[in-house]
Coordinates of C-alpha atoms in Angstrom, one line a residue:
X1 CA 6.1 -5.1 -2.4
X2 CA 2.4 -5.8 -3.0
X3 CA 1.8 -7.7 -6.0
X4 CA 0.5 -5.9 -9.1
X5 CA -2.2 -7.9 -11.2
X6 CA -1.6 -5.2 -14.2
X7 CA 1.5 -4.8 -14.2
X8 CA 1.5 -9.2 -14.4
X9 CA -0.7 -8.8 -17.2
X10 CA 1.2 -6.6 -19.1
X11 CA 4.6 -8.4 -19.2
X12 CA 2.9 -12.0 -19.8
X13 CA 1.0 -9.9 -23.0
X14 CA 4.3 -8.3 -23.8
X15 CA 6.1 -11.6 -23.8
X16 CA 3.2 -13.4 -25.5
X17 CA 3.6 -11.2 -28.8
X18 CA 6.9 -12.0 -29.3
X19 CA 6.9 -15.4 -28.5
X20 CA 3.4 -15.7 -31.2
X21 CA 5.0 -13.5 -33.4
X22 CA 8.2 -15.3 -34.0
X23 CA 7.1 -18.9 -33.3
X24 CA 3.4 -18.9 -34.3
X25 CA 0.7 -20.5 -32.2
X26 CA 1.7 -24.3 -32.7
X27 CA 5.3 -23.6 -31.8
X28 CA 4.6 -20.9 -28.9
X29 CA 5.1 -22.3 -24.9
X30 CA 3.7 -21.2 -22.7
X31 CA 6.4 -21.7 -20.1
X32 CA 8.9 -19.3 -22.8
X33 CA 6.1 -16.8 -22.0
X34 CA 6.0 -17.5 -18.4
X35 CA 10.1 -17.1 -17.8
X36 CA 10.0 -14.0 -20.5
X37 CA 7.4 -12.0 -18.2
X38 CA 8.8 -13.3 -15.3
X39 CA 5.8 -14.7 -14.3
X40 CA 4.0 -18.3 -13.3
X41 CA 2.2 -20.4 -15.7
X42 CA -0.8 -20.6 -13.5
X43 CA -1.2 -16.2 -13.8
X44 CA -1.2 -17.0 -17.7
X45 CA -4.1 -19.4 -17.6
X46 CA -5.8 -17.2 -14.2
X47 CA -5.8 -13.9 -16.5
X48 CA -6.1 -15.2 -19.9
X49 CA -7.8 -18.7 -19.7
X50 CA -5.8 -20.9 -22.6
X51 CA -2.9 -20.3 -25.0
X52 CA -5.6 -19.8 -27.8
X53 CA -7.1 -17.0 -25.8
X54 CA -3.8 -15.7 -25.1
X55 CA -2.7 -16.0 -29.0
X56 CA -6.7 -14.3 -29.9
X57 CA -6.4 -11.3 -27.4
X58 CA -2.7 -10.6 -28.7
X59 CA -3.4 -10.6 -32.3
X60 CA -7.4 -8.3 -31.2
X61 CA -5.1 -6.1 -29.4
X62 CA -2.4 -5.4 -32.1
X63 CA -5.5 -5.0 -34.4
X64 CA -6.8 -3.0 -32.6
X65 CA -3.7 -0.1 -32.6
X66 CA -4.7 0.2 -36.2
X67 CA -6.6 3.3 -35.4
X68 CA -6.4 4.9 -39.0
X69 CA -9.9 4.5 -40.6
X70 CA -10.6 4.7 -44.0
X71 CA -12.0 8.3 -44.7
X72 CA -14.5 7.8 -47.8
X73 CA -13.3 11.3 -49.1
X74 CA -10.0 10.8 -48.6
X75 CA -9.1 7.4 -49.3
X76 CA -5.2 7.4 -50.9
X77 CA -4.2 9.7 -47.6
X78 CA -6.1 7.3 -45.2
X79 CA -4.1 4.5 -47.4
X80 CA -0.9 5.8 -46.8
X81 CA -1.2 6.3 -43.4
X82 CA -2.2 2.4 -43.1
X83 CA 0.9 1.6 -45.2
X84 CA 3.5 3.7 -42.8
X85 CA 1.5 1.8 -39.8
X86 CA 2.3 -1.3 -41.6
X87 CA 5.8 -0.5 -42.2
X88 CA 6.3 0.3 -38.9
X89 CA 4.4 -3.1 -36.9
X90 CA 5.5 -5.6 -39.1
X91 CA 4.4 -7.7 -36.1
X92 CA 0.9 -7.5 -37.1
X93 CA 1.8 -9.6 -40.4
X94 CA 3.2 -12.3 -39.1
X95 CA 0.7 -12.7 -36.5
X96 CA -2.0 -12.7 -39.3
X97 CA -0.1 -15.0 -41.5
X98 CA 0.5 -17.5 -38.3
X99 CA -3.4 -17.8 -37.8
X100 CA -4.1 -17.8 -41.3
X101 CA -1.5 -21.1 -41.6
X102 CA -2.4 -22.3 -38.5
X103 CA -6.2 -22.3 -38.4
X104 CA -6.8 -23.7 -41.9
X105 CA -9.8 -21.3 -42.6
X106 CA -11.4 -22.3 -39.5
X107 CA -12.6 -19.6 -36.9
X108 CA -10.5 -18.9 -34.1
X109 CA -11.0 -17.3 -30.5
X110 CA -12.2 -14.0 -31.0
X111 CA -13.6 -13.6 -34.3
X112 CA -16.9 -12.4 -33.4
X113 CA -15.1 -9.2 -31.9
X114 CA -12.9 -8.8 -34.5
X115 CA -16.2 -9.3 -37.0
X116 CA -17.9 -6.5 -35.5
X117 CA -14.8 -3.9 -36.0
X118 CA -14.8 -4.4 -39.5
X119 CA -18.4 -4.2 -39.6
X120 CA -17.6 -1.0 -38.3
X121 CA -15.4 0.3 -40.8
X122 CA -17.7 -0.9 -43.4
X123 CA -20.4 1.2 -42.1
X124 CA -18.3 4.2 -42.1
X125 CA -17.1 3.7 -45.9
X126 CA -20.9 3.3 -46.8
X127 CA -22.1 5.9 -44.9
X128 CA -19.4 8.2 -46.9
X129 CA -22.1 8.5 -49.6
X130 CA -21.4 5.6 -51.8
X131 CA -24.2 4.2 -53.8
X132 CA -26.8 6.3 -52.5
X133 CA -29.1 4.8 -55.4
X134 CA -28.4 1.4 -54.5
X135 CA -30.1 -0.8 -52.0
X136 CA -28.8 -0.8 -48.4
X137 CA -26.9 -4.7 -49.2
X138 CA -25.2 -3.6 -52.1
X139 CA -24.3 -0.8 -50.7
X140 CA -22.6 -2.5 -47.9
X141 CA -21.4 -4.9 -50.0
X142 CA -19.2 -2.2 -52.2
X143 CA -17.9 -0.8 -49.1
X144 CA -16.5 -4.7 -47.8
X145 CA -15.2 -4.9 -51.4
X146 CA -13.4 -1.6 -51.3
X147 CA -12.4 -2.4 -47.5
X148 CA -10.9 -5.8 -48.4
X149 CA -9.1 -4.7 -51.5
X150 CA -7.3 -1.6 -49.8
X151 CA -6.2 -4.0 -46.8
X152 CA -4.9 -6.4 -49.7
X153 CA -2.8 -3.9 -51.4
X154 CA -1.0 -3.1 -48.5
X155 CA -0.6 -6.3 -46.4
X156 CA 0.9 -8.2 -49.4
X157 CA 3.8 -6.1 -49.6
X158 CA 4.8 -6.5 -46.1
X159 CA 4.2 -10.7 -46.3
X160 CA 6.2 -11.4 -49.0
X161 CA 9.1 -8.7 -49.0
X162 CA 11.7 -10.4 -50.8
X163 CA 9.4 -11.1 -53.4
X164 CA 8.5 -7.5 -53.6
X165 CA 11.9 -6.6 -54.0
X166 CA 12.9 -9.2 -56.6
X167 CA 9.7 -8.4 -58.9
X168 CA 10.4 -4.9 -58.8
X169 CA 14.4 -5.6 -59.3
X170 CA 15.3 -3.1 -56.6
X171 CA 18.6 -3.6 -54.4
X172 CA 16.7 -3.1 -50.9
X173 CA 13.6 -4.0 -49.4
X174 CA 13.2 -0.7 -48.1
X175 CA 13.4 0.9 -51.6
X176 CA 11.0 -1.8 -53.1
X177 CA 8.8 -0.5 -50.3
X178 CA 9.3 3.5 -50.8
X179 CA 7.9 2.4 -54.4
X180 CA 5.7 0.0 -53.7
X181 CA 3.4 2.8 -51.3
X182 CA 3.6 5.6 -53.9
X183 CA 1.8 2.5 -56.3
X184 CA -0.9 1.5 -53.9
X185 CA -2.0 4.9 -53.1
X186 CA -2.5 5.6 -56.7
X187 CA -4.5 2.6 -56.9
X188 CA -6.2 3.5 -54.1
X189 CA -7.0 6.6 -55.8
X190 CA -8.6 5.0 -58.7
X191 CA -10.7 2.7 -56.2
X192 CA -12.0 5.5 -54.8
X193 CA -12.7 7.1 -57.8
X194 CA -14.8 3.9 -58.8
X195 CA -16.6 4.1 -55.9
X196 CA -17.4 7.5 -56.9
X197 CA -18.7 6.6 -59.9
X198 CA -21.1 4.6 -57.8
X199 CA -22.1 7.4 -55.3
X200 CA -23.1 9.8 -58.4
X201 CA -24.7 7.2 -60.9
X202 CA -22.2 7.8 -63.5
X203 CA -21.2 4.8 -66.2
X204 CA -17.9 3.3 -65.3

């Protein structure tokens, strides 16, 4: 059987995720990888170059399958749709939290990429009409705002689920949750009524 480079690829990125996503980067091996994708530790380094790159194209990749973007006239549906994503890859969390614990506010391998995607999204929120008055930096600088605070209302909910479900004294995670999205979209509601305010001059 001829050997397939993709196919290689895939199981070492497959068995990468898992490994980062339950031991971190500090505590992922690379030869746990290796025997998981039944492959050789020298395809790793051939295809991916270091564990850090490895760690940087999993988390860009899982990133990356958020495809829900923020619709500036519909922001609670778009919301809700991030927070059933969510729900459903809590992988993404605890890949997140890993670098954020592990890289002590320092950048890591791949930022630049990742940079530019949200610069993206940023561009669409702005472009939605907000602030058409205001200056082309302040205007981007209410859609980061709104961008950052919509990702913060859901992601906390999924990093800290016992403590969602104790503050809100429910029995189950999963019912802490079920209330817990009906709450952010209504505050992503009233952000995006804000931001409203913005687009047509009005007083807050």
């Amino acid at each position: 059987m001829a050997y397939d480079a993709e196919d290689t690829r895939r199981r070492i990125f497959t068995a990468a995720a898992a490994e980062f996503t339950e031991r971190g980067l500090a505590g992922a091996r690379v030869d746990r990888i290796a025997t998981a994708a039944r492959a050789n530790k020298q395809a790793i380094y051939l295809y991916y170059g270091s564990k850090e790159k490895l760690f940087a194209a999993v988390l860009r990749a899982k990133l990356e399958e958020v495809r829900i973007s923020v619709d500036p006239d519909a922001v609670a549906e778009s919301v809700g749709q991030m927070f059933d994503w969510y729900q459903d890859h809590p992988e993404l969390i605890r890949l997140q939290l890993w670098e954020a614990l592990e890289a002590c506010g320092a950048p890591g391998e791949g930022e630049r990429e990742r940079r530019d995607a949200f610069r993206g999204k940023v561009r669409q929120l702005a472009s939605g009409g907000m602030g058409p008055a205001l200056p082309e930096d302040a205007r981007l600088r209410a859609a980061q705002d709104l961008l950052f605070s919509i990702m913060s209302l859901i992601a906390w909910n999924f990093a800290v689920p016992g403590m969602c479900r104790m503050v809100l004294d429910e029995q189950s995670d999963r019912a802490a949750l079920a209330r817990r999205r009906a709450a952010v979209v209504e505050a992503a509601r009233t952000l995006a009524a804000a931001a409203g305010r913005l687009r047509s001059g009005l007083p807050e």
